[in-house]
């Protein structure tokens, strides 16, 4: 082999080594898009955490805004009715608010008088109740208790209750802070509700101005459905509460129950505006009050409450809510449970109007078809089989 050939072979080997090293370094190089992908993923995860933290911190404000929005939906039909008759929206909203406040204060004042009267009657008749209870226990269980034993037990319970009250009074700062927070939230709800109702058309126009024209129509339609269903729910419940109050007041006056108007008002409001369990809570108080008079009176008032509930469920409620809130009871019950599980008491109160709004909005865009039941066709050419019993009897006769 010549010297020139040896040099050429050595150059070929060196070039092959360089190609291999270039390919190895190229495989170890990081693609240019990978750092940007890592950065985008980190920013996305950070943004999600920031949004979750913001929603958690602003949960109270968002709850106030949602409650205020649906309260504004509820009173907007009344405000629109006054505005159509020449009222300005601000004074019209103020008049509606004043009426609601008067009704709420009257309800609380009446129930306060009921509580004071019943507590006073309970304290005055406590010795007689204790003697009656001791006599019933002795005659039923063949025991020999006396009023002294009851007094000793009452003294022990009084001392325990006194210690609890003293401990509760020691936490007066926490109680005051909680009460102040609840008052602040209530004022916030009232303020936002007033603004949403008084400036309803302007607020609606501001929201729709941010959307393209083909979506504004859907937003306005959903808004109108929400106002119609929420307002219809409130007014239908108010009418049912009025009917329940009048009926129970007449029955309690006939049975000569004390504080008949306060009890009837409690039954009417609580049974209609507290979902699911309101009926049982409303009916328990008149029965307990009637037990203070006689078991027979309690039985009569319980019977009337049950009968009126059936009359309301099958006669009054379908007629009153037919055009405002057409919802199956099972759907309403499930909506209340879901709202309570997600958002607590606020979700339970808003579950029915929210579900009714969604049901109406879905029904406006989903087409329903008529269901054709399958018909059973009979073939006259096919011979009908005789019953087995008839064949068996013929064989037996042969």
mmCIF file of C-alpha atoms in Angstrom:
data_model
loop_
_atom_site.group_PDB
_atom_site.id
_atom_site.type_symbol
_atom_site.label_atom_id
_atom_site.label_comp_id
_atom_site.label_asym_id
_atom_site.label_seq_id
_atom_site.Cartn_x
_atom_site.Cartn_y
_atom_site.Cartn_z
ATOM 1 C CA UNK A 1 0.000 0.000 0.000
ATOM 2 C CA UNK A 2 1.365 3.382 -0.963
ATOM 3 C CA UNK A 3 1.734 6.275 1.371
ATOM 4 C CA UNK A 4 -0.971 8.272 -0.457
ATOM 5 C CA UNK A 5 -3.508 5.476 -0.027
ATOM 6 C CA UNK A 6 -2.687 5.232 3.699
ATOM 7 C CA UNK A 7 -3.270 8.960 4.174
ATOM 8 C CA UNK A 8 -6.614 8.751 2.347
ATOM 9 C CA UNK A 9 -7.756 5.809 4.467
ATOM 10 C CA UNK A 10 -6.810 7.681 7.643
ATOM 11 C CA UNK A 11 -8.775 10.729 6.491
ATOM 12 C CA UNK A 12 -11.817 8.523 5.790
ATOM 13 C CA UNK A 13 -11.644 7.094 9.314
ATOM 14 C CA UNK A 14 -11.384 10.550 10.862
ATOM 15 C CA UNK A 15 -14.368 11.803 8.840
ATOM 16 C CA UNK A 16 -16.386 8.750 9.916
ATOM 17 C CA UNK A 17 -15.562 9.479 13.580
ATOM 18 C CA UNK A 18 -16.633 13.090 13.140
ATOM 19 C CA UNK A 19 -19.953 12.001 11.586
ATOM 20 C CA UNK A 20 -20.584 9.668 14.502
ATOM 21 C CA UNK A 21 -19.767 12.373 17.038
ATOM 22 C CA UNK A 22 -22.060 14.817 15.202
ATOM 23 C CA UNK A 23 -24.891 12.293 15.235
ATOM 24 C CA UNK A 24 -24.385 11.593 18.956
ATOM 25 C CA UNK A 25 -24.318 15.252 19.886
ATOM 26 C CA UNK A 26 -27.378 15.862 17.704
ATOM 27 C CA UNK A 27 -29.372 13.170 19.523
ATOM 28 C CA UNK A 28 -28.453 14.702 22.877
ATOM 29 C CA UNK A 29 -29.543 18.195 21.842
ATOM 30 C CA UNK A 30 -32.848 19.501 23.392
ATOM 31 C CA UNK A 31 -35.542 20.495 20.865
ATOM 32 C CA UNK A 32 -36.210 24.198 20.701
ATOM 33 C CA UNK A 33 -39.972 23.834 21.431
ATOM 34 C CA UNK A 34 -39.539 21.814 24.662
ATOM 35 C CA UNK A 35 -38.614 24.725 27.022
ATOM 36 C CA UNK A 36 -41.548 26.724 25.730
ATOM 37 C CA UNK A 37 -43.847 23.750 26.360
ATOM 38 C CA UNK A 38 -42.541 23.431 29.933
ATOM 39 C CA UNK A 39 -43.033 27.162 30.483
ATOM 40 C CA UNK A 40 -46.575 27.056 29.084
ATOM 41 C CA UNK A 41 -47.475 24.083 31.326
ATOM 42 C CA UNK A 42 -46.061 25.847 34.389
ATOM 43 C CA UNK A 43 -47.966 29.046 33.599
ATOM 44 C CA UNK A 44 -51.189 27.067 33.063
ATOM 45 C CA UNK A 45 -50.863 25.200 36.362
ATOM 46 C CA UNK A 46 -49.982 28.427 38.174
ATOM 47 C CA UNK A 47 -52.979 30.179 36.614
ATOM 48 C CA UNK A 48 -55.313 27.367 37.710
ATOM 49 C CA UNK A 49 -54.014 27.510 41.278
ATOM 50 C CA UNK A 50 -54.364 31.288 41.284
ATOM 51 C CA UNK A 51 -57.929 31.092 39.962
ATOM 52 C CA UNK A 52 -58.869 28.452 42.554
ATOM 53 C CA UNK A 53 -57.348 30.519 45.365
ATOM 54 C CA UNK A 54 -59.153 33.636 44.142
ATOM 55 C CA UNK A 55 -62.501 31.837 43.982
ATOM 56 C CA UNK A 56 -61.950 30.418 47.477
ATOM 57 C CA UNK A 57 -61.127 33.837 48.917
ATOM 58 C CA UNK A 58 -64.035 35.517 47.110
ATOM 59 C CA UNK A 59 -66.573 32.799 47.943
ATOM 60 C CA UNK A 60 -68.518 35.103 50.275
ATOM 61 C CA UNK A 61 -68.717 37.891 47.699
ATOM 62 C CA UNK A 62 -69.743 35.512 44.913
ATOM 63 C CA UNK A 63 -72.477 34.057 47.141
ATOM 64 C CA UNK A 64 -73.787 37.554 47.868
ATOM 65 C CA UNK A 65 -73.799 38.388 44.152
ATOM 66 C CA UNK A 66 -75.639 35.184 43.173
ATOM 67 C CA UNK A 67 -78.264 35.598 45.909
ATOM 68 C CA UNK A 68 -78.702 39.267 45.016
ATOM 69 C CA UNK A 69 -79.090 38.442 41.326
ATOM 70 C CA UNK A 70 -81.874 35.930 41.945
ATOM 71 C CA UNK A 71 -83.607 38.234 44.420
ATOM 72 C CA UNK A 72 -83.475 40.932 41.747
ATOM 73 C CA UNK A 73 -84.993 38.443 39.292
ATOM 74 C CA UNK A 74 -87.753 37.753 41.835
ATOM 75 C CA UNK A 75 -88.765 41.400 42.376
ATOM 76 C CA UNK A 76 -88.163 42.609 38.810
ATOM 77 C CA UNK A 77 -91.705 41.715 37.593
ATOM 78 C CA UNK A 78 -93.170 43.963 40.327
ATOM 79 C CA UNK A 79 -90.705 46.722 39.464
ATOM 80 C CA UNK A 80 -91.532 46.384 35.759
ATOM 81 C CA UNK A 81 -95.252 46.556 36.583
ATOM 82 C CA UNK A 82 -94.765 49.846 38.446
ATOM 83 C CA UNK A 83 -92.406 51.180 35.750
ATOM 84 C CA UNK A 84 -95.020 50.456 33.062
ATOM 85 C CA UNK A 85 -97.414 52.736 34.967
ATOM 86 C CA UNK A 86 -95.108 55.733 34.927
ATOM 87 C CA UNK A 87 -92.873 55.080 37.938
ATOM 88 C CA UNK A 88 -89.137 55.529 37.690
ATOM 89 C CA UNK A 89 -87.225 52.335 38.347
ATOM 90 C CA UNK A 90 -85.396 53.682 41.391
ATOM 91 C CA UNK A 91 -88.510 54.708 43.396
ATOM 92 C CA UNK A 92 -90.382 51.622 42.160
ATOM 93 C CA UNK A 93 -87.617 49.353 43.480
ATOM 94 C CA UNK A 94 -87.639 51.284 46.765
ATOM 95 C CA UNK A 95 -91.411 50.788 47.158
ATOM 96 C CA UNK A 96 -91.091 47.037 46.507
ATOM 97 C CA UNK A 97 -88.226 46.825 48.987
ATOM 98 C CA UNK A 98 -90.250 48.726 51.586
ATOM 99 C CA UNK A 99 -93.154 46.302 51.199
ATOM 100 C CA UNK A 100 -90.846 43.296 51.612
ATOM 101 C CA UNK A 101 -89.213 44.816 54.712
ATOM 102 C CA UNK A 102 -92.613 45.580 56.276
ATOM 103 C CA UNK A 103 -93.788 41.999 55.704
ATOM 104 C CA UNK A 104 -90.535 40.541 57.106
ATOM 105 C CA UNK A 105 -90.578 42.775 60.201
ATOM 106 C CA UNK A 106 -94.240 41.985 60.835
ATOM 107 C CA UNK A 107 -93.536 38.270 60.564
ATOM 108 C CA UNK A 108 -90.590 38.427 62.984
ATOM 109 C CA UNK A 109 -92.519 40.652 65.406
ATOM 110 C CA UNK A 110 -95.520 38.319 65.417
ATOM 111 C CA UNK A 111 -93.354 35.261 65.986
ATOM 112 C CA UNK A 112 -91.525 37.115 68.774
ATOM 113 C CA UNK A 113 -94.807 37.729 70.551
ATOM 114 C CA UNK A 114 -95.688 34.064 70.072
ATOM 115 C CA UNK A 115 -92.412 32.921 71.625
ATOM 116 C CA UNK A 116 -92.774 35.318 74.576
ATOM 117 C CA UNK A 117 -96.371 34.242 75.227
ATOM 118 C CA UNK A 118 -95.569 30.556 75.051
ATOM 119 C CA UNK A 119 -92.495 30.848 77.282
ATOM 120 C CA UNK A 120 -94.475 32.843 79.849
ATOM 121 C CA UNK A 121 -97.278 30.281 79.788
ATOM 122 C CA UNK A 122 -94.761 27.467 80.146
ATOM 123 C CA UNK A 123 -93.120 29.106 83.175
ATOM 124 C CA UNK A 124 -96.486 29.802 84.848
ATOM 125 C CA UNK A 125 -97.778 26.280 84.312
ATOM 126 C CA UNK A 126 -94.500 24.470 84.989
ATOM 127 C CA UNK A 127 -95.489 23.201 88.503
ATOM 128 C CA UNK A 128 -98.787 21.806 87.177
ATOM 129 C CA UNK A 129 -97.010 20.186 84.217
ATOM 130 C CA UNK A 130 -94.474 18.613 86.583
ATOM 131 C CA UNK A 131 -97.206 17.153 88.802
ATOM 132 C CA UNK A 132 -99.048 15.791 85.778
ATOM 133 C CA UNK A 133 -95.880 14.183 84.436
ATOM 134 C CA UNK A 134 -95.077 12.602 87.831
ATOM 135 C CA UNK A 135 -98.610 11.247 88.139
ATOM 136 C CA UNK A 136 -98.490 9.790 84.628
ATOM 137 C CA UNK A 137 -95.098 8.139 85.251
ATOM 138 C CA UNK A 138 -96.244 6.629 88.561
ATOM 139 C CA UNK A 139 -99.472 5.271 87.111
ATOM 140 C CA UNK A 140 -97.879 3.928 83.936
ATOM 141 C CA UNK A 141 -94.635 2.384 85.219
ATOM 142 C CA UNK A 142 -95.793 1.595 88.768
ATOM 143 C CA UNK A 143 -93.190 3.849 90.392
ATOM 144 C CA UNK A 144 -93.255 6.088 93.443
ATOM 145 C CA UNK A 145 -91.655 9.360 92.406
ATOM 146 C CA UNK A 146 -92.461 12.663 94.043
ATOM 147 C CA UNK A 147 -92.292 16.299 93.066
ATOM 148 C CA UNK A 148 -89.113 16.691 95.106
ATOM 149 C CA UNK A 149 -87.203 14.363 92.791
ATOM 150 C CA UNK A 150 -88.326 16.402 89.801
ATOM 151 C CA UNK A 151 -87.238 19.595 91.531
ATOM 152 C CA UNK A 152 -83.784 18.123 92.245
ATOM 153 C CA UNK A 153 -83.400 17.049 88.623
ATOM 154 C CA UNK A 154 -84.530 20.483 87.491
ATOM 155 C CA UNK A 155 -81.969 22.114 89.818
ATOM 156 C CA UNK A 156 -79.189 19.958 88.334
ATOM 157 C CA UNK A 157 -80.269 20.807 84.816
ATOM 158 C CA UNK A 158 -80.491 24.484 85.747
ATOM 159 C CA UNK A 159 -76.934 24.503 87.086
ATOM 160 C CA UNK A 160 -75.656 22.778 83.936
ATOM 161 C CA UNK A 161 -77.554 25.232 81.761
ATOM 162 C CA UNK A 162 -76.171 28.128 83.796
ATOM 163 C CA UNK A 163 -72.603 26.910 83.242
ATOM 164 C CA UNK A 164 -73.256 26.625 79.522
ATOM 165 C CA UNK A 165 -74.707 30.127 79.371
ATOM 166 C CA UNK A 166 -71.733 31.526 81.328
ATOM 167 C CA UNK A 167 -69.328 29.857 78.918
ATOM 168 C CA UNK A 168 -71.327 31.169 75.983
ATOM 169 C CA UNK A 169 -71.273 34.676 77.404
ATOM 170 C CA UNK A 170 -67.493 34.453 77.743
ATOM 171 C CA UNK A 171 -67.315 34.096 73.981
ATOM 172 C CA UNK A 172 -69.294 37.285 73.453
ATOM 173 C CA UNK A 173 -66.603 38.666 71.156
ATOM 174 C CA UNK A 174 -66.948 35.738 68.775
ATOM 175 C CA UNK A 175 -70.739 35.934 68.844
ATOM 176 C CA UNK A 176 -70.639 39.668 68.190
ATOM 177 C CA UNK A 177 -68.222 39.211 65.294
ATOM 178 C CA UNK A 178 -70.422 36.529 63.730
ATOM 179 C CA UNK A 179 -73.532 38.676 64.118
ATOM 180 C CA UNK A 180 -71.726 41.651 62.589
ATOM 181 C CA UNK A 181 -70.617 39.511 59.643
ATOM 182 C CA UNK A 182 -74.156 38.247 59.059
ATOM 183 C CA UNK A 183 -75.488 41.817 59.240
ATOM 184 C CA UNK A 184 -72.849 42.994 56.770
ATOM 185 C CA UNK A 185 -73.731 40.183 54.344
ATOM 186 C CA UNK A 186 -77.443 40.990 54.629
ATOM 187 C CA UNK A 187 -76.791 44.661 53.887
ATOM 188 C CA UNK A 188 -74.609 43.657 50.949
ATOM 189 C CA UNK A 189 -77.367 41.443 49.554
ATOM 190 C CA UNK A 190 -79.920 44.251 49.901
ATOM 191 C CA UNK A 191 -77.614 46.786 48.255
ATOM 192 C CA UNK A 192 -76.701 44.600 45.275
ATOM 193 C CA UNK A 193 -80.320 43.483 44.874
ATOM 194 C CA UNK A 194 -81.440 47.111 44.717
ATOM 195 C CA UNK A 195 -78.828 47.963 42.070
ATOM 196 C CA UNK A 196 -79.587 44.860 39.976
ATOM 197 C CA UNK A 197 -83.343 45.542 40.055
ATOM 198 C CA UNK A 198 -83.209 49.328 39.618
ATOM 199 C CA UNK A 199 -80.653 49.191 36.795
ATOM 200 C CA UNK A 200 -81.896 45.921 35.274
ATOM 201 C CA UNK A 201 -82.217 47.098 31.645
ATOM 202 C CA UNK A 202 -78.942 49.014 31.786
ATOM 203 C CA UNK A 203 -77.127 46.031 33.337
ATOM 204 C CA UNK A 204 -78.604 43.715 30.715
ATOM 205 C CA UNK A 205 -77.512 46.091 27.948
ATOM 206 C CA UNK A 206 -73.977 46.272 29.380
ATOM 207 C CA UNK A 207 -73.666 42.485 29.470
ATOM 208 C CA UNK A 208 -75.032 41.992 25.939
ATOM 209 C CA UNK A 209 -72.772 44.699 24.511
ATOM 210 C CA UNK A 210 -69.798 42.417 25.204
ATOM 211 C CA UNK A 211 -71.236 39.621 23.036
ATOM 212 C CA UNK A 212 -71.643 39.225 19.268
ATOM 213 C CA UNK A 213 -75.169 39.814 17.894
ATOM 214 C CA UNK A 214 -75.969 36.138 17.282
ATOM 215 C CA UNK A 215 -75.356 35.344 20.970
ATOM 216 C CA UNK A 216 -77.152 38.352 22.402
ATOM 217 C CA UNK A 217 -80.487 36.814 21.453
ATOM 218 C CA UNK A 218 -79.798 33.677 23.525
ATOM 219 C CA UNK A 219 -78.586 35.672 26.536
ATOM 220 C CA UNK A 220 -81.658 37.910 26.491
ATOM 221 C CA UNK A 221 -83.922 34.884 26.185
ATOM 222 C CA UNK A 222 -82.230 33.147 29.118
ATOM 223 C CA UNK A 223 -82.472 36.366 31.135
ATOM 224 C CA UNK A 224 -86.215 36.687 30.477
ATOM 225 C CA UNK A 225 -86.792 33.034 31.397
ATOM 226 C CA UNK A 226 -84.868 33.487 34.663
ATOM 227 C CA UNK A 227 -86.913 36.571 35.579
ATOM 228 C CA UNK A 228 -90.186 34.836 34.698
ATOM 229 C CA UNK A 229 -89.474 31.611 36.593
ATOM 230 C CA UNK A 230 -87.916 33.210 39.678
ATOM 231 C CA UNK A 231 -90.631 35.828 39.974
ATOM 232 C CA UNK A 232 -93.310 33.230 39.340
ATOM 233 C CA UNK A 233 -91.837 30.990 42.035
ATOM 234 C CA UNK A 234 -91.839 33.800 44.598
ATOM 235 C CA UNK A 235 -95.360 35.041 43.846
ATOM 236 C CA UNK A 236 -96.900 31.573 43.639
ATOM 237 C CA UNK A 237 -95.320 30.671 46.989
ATOM 238 C CA UNK A 238 -96.557 33.924 48.503
ATOM 239 C CA UNK A 239 -100.103 33.164 47.320
ATOM 240 C CA UNK A 240 -99.922 29.616 48.696
ATOM 241 C CA UNK A 241 -98.602 30.992 52.002
ATOM 242 C CA UNK A 242 -101.541 33.400 52.175
ATOM 243 C CA UNK A 243 -104.043 30.589 51.562
ATOM 244 C CA UNK A 244 -102.364 28.379 54.180
ATOM 245 C CA UNK A 245 -102.338 31.210 56.732
ATOM 246 C CA UNK A 246 -106.052 31.941 56.291
ATOM 247 C CA UNK A 247 -107.079 28.260 56.440
ATOM 248 C CA UNK A 248 -104.963 27.445 59.499
ATOM 249 C CA UNK A 249 -106.064 30.622 61.277
ATOM 250 C CA UNK A 250 -109.721 29.650 60.863
ATOM 251 C CA UNK A 251 -109.042 26.106 62.123
ATOM 252 C CA UNK A 252 -107.058 27.330 65.137
ATOM 253 C CA UNK A 253 -109.733 29.819 66.080
ATOM 254 C CA UNK A 254 -112.340 27.046 65.965
ATOM 255 C CA UNK A 255 -110.125 24.858 68.183
ATOM 256 C CA UNK A 256 -109.454 27.883 70.464
ATOM 257 C CA UNK A 257 -105.659 27.704 70.234
ATOM 258 C CA UNK A 258 -103.676 30.561 71.797
ATOM 259 C CA UNK A 259 -101.835 32.944 69.443
ATOM 260 C CA UNK A 260 -103.792 31.585 66.499
ATOM 261 C CA UNK A 261 -102.713 34.283 64.032
ATOM 262 C CA UNK A 262 -99.011 33.942 64.859
ATOM 263 C CA UNK A 263 -99.151 30.156 64.555
ATOM 264 C CA UNK A 264 -101.064 30.338 61.264
ATOM 265 C CA UNK A 265 -98.598 32.868 59.857
ATOM 266 C CA UNK A 266 -95.700 30.647 60.912
ATOM 267 C CA UNK A 267 -97.276 27.629 59.217
ATOM 268 C CA UNK A 268 -97.999 29.540 56.011
ATOM 269 C CA UNK A 269 -94.554 31.101 55.582
ATOM 270 C CA UNK A 270 -92.350 28.233 56.736
ATOM 271 C CA UNK A 271 -94.248 25.529 54.842
ATOM 272 C CA UNK A 272 -93.907 27.405 51.541
ATOM 273 C CA UNK A 273 -90.495 29.073 51.643
ATOM 274 C CA UNK A 274 -88.366 26.378 53.305
ATOM 275 C CA UNK A 275 -87.857 23.561 50.785
ATOM 276 C CA UNK A 276 -88.571 19.895 51.553
ATOM 277 C CA UNK A 277 -88.628 20.008 55.381
ATOM 278 C CA UNK A 278 -90.609 23.223 55.768
ATOM 279 C CA UNK A 279 -93.950 21.416 55.916
ATOM 280 C CA UNK A 280 -92.871 19.239 58.855
ATOM 281 C CA UNK A 281 -91.295 22.128 60.763
ATOM 282 C CA UNK A 282 -94.383 24.276 60.226
ATOM 283 C CA UNK A 283 -96.787 21.576 61.402
ATOM 284 C CA UNK A 284 -94.794 20.612 64.502
ATOM 285 C CA UNK A 285 -95.155 23.927 66.347
ATOM 286 C CA UNK A 286 -99.011 24.105 66.368
ATOM 287 C CA UNK A 287 -99.182 20.477 67.517
ATOM 288 C CA UNK A 288 -96.761 21.180 70.388
ATOM 289 C CA UNK A 289 -98.743 24.257 71.420
ATOM 290 C CA UNK A 290 -101.997 22.289 71.253
ATOM 291 C CA UNK A 291 -100.523 19.599 73.510
ATOM 292 C CA UNK A 292 -100.402 22.244 76.245
ATOM 293 C CA UNK A 293 -104.190 22.313 76.166
ATOM 294 C CA UNK A 294 -105.173 18.702 75.590
ATOM 295 C CA UNK A 295 -104.081 15.686 73.508
ATOM 296 C CA UNK A 296 -107.458 15.761 71.743
ATOM 297 C CA UNK A 297 -106.853 19.310 70.507
ATOM 298 C CA UNK A 298 -103.387 18.310 69.297
ATOM 299 C CA UNK A 299 -104.882 15.346 67.432
ATOM 300 C CA UNK A 300 -107.501 17.539 65.740
ATOM 301 C CA UNK A 301 -104.968 20.165 64.631
ATOM 302 C CA UNK A 302 -102.651 17.407 63.337
ATOM 303 C CA UNK A 303 -105.513 15.916 61.355
ATOM 304 C CA UNK A 304 -106.362 19.310 59.866
ATOM 305 C CA UNK A 305 -102.722 19.960 58.885
ATOM 306 C CA UNK A 306 -102.507 16.583 57.106
ATOM 307 C CA UNK A 307 -105.812 17.092 55.267
ATOM 308 C CA UNK A 308 -104.934 20.629 54.214
ATOM 309 C CA UNK A 309 -101.557 19.449 52.946
ATOM 310 C CA UNK A 310 -103.260 16.910 50.694
ATOM 311 C CA UNK A 311 -105.711 19.568 49.499
ATOM 312 C CA UNK A 312 -102.840 21.931 48.732
ATOM 313 C CA UNK A 313 -100.774 19.298 46.924
ATOM 314 C CA UNK A 314 -103.574 18.014 44.685
ATOM 315 C CA UNK A 315 -105.858 21.054 44.238
ATOM 316 C CA UNK A 316 -104.255 24.411 45.040
ATOM 317 C CA UNK A 317 -100.624 23.963 44.026
ATOM 318 C CA UNK A 318 -101.247 22.506 40.524
ATOM 319 C CA UNK A 319 -103.628 25.358 39.694
ATOM 320 C CA UNK A 320 -101.450 28.161 41.079
ATOM 321 C CA UNK A 321 -98.080 26.922 39.798
ATOM 322 C CA UNK A 322 -99.309 25.577 36.451
ATOM 323 C CA UNK A 323 -98.182 28.680 34.549
ATOM 324 C CA UNK A 324 -95.231 29.699 36.733
ATOM 325 C CA UNK A 325 -93.312 26.681 37.982
ATOM 326 C CA UNK A 326 -94.239 23.398 36.306
ATOM 327 C CA UNK A 327 -91.808 20.999 37.978
ATOM 328 C CA UNK A 328 -92.158 17.399 39.078
ATOM 329 C CA UNK A 329 -91.900 16.967 42.900
ATOM 330 C CA UNK A 330 -89.128 14.387 42.520
ATOM 331 C CA UNK A 331 -87.092 16.827 40.405
ATOM 332 C CA UNK A 332 -87.629 19.577 42.979
ATOM 333 C CA UNK A 333 -86.577 17.282 45.826
ATOM 334 C CA UNK A 334 -83.432 16.185 43.991
ATOM 335 C CA UNK A 335 -82.586 19.790 43.134
ATOM 336 C CA UNK A 336 -82.855 20.810 46.794
ATOM 337 C CA UNK A 337 -80.587 17.956 47.890
ATOM 338 C CA UNK A 338 -78.028 18.792 45.204
ATOM 339 C CA UNK A 339 -78.097 22.507 46.045
ATOM 340 C CA UNK A 340 -77.671 21.814 49.757
ATOM 341 C CA UNK A 341 -74.763 19.436 49.093
ATOM 342 C CA UNK A 342 -72.969 21.935 46.855
ATOM 343 C CA UNK A 343 -73.662 25.317 48.476
ATOM 344 C CA UNK A 344 -75.336 24.639 51.826
ATOM 345 C CA UNK A 345 -78.469 26.488 52.911
ATOM 346 C CA UNK A 346 -78.085 29.080 50.150
ATOM 347 C CA UNK A 347 -78.006 26.372 47.501
ATOM 348 C CA UNK A 348 -81.101 24.702 48.984
ATOM 349 C CA UNK A 349 -83.070 27.952 48.806
ATOM 350 C CA UNK A 350 -81.980 28.773 45.254
ATOM 351 C CA UNK A 351 -82.155 25.217 43.900
ATOM 352 C CA UNK A 352 -85.799 25.263 42.807
ATOM 353 C CA UNK A 353 -85.802 28.564 40.844
ATOM 354 C CA UNK A 354 -82.417 27.734 39.284
ATOM 355 C CA UNK A 355 -83.637 24.293 38.226
ATOM 356 C CA UNK A 356 -86.890 25.729 36.890
ATOM 357 C CA UNK A 357 -84.940 28.272 34.849
ATOM 358 C CA UNK A 358 -82.652 25.611 33.416
ATOM 359 C CA UNK A 359 -85.593 23.323 32.683
ATOM 360 C CA UNK A 360 -87.459 26.078 30.848
ATOM 361 C CA UNK A 361 -84.349 27.135 28.892
ATOM 362 C CA UNK A 362 -83.609 23.554 27.838
ATOM 363 C CA UNK A 363 -87.236 23.009 26.905
ATOM 364 C CA UNK A 364 -87.128 26.077 24.664
ATOM 365 C CA UNK A 365 -84.276 24.625 22.576
ATOM 366 C CA UNK A 366 -84.911 20.873 22.696
ATOM 367 C CA UNK A 367 -87.543 19.513 20.377
ATOM 368 C CA UNK A 368 -89.866 16.845 21.733
ATOM 369 C CA UNK A 369 -91.513 14.164 19.602
ATOM 370 C CA UNK A 370 -94.755 12.324 20.003
ATOM 371 C CA UNK A 371 -94.384 8.777 21.318
ATOM 372 C CA UNK A 372 -96.140 6.122 19.209
ATOM 373 C CA UNK A 373 -97.011 3.024 21.165
ATOM 374 C CA UNK A 374 -96.468 -0.249 19.254
ATOM 375 C CA UNK A 375 -99.693 -2.012 18.268
ATOM 376 C CA UNK A 376 -100.042 -5.774 18.496
ATOM 377 C CA UNK A 377 -101.139 -7.066 15.089
ATOM 378 C CA UNK A 378 -103.153 -10.274 14.894
ATOM 379 C CA UNK A 379 -102.915 -12.551 11.855
ATOM 380 C CA UNK A 380 -106.388 -13.936 11.083
ATOM 381 C CA UNK A 381 -104.987 -16.598 8.728
ATOM 382 C CA UNK A 382 -102.994 -18.162 11.540
ATOM 383 C CA UNK A 383 -105.076 -20.644 13.539
ATOM 384 C CA UNK A 384 -105.410 -19.852 17.197
ATOM 385 C CA UNK A 385 -104.161 -22.450 19.627
ATOM 386 C CA UNK A 386 -106.618 -23.966 22.015
ATOM 387 C CA UNK A 387 -105.909 -23.760 25.710
ATOM 388 C CA UNK A 388 -104.035 -26.703 27.227
ATOM 389 C CA UNK A 389 -106.801 -27.266 29.747
ATOM 390 C CA UNK A 390 -109.378 -27.785 26.956
ATOM 391 C CA UNK A 391 -107.120 -30.274 25.122
ATOM 392 C CA UNK A 392 -106.484 -32.171 28.343
ATOM 393 C CA UNK A 393 -110.215 -32.437 29.077
ATOM 394 C CA UNK A 394 -110.946 -33.794 25.563
ATOM 395 C CA UNK A 395 -108.250 -36.450 25.893
ATOM 396 C CA UNK A 396 -109.639 -37.421 29.267
ATOM 397 C CA UNK A 397 -113.159 -37.825 27.878
ATOM 398 C CA UNK A 398 -111.863 -40.134 25.123
#
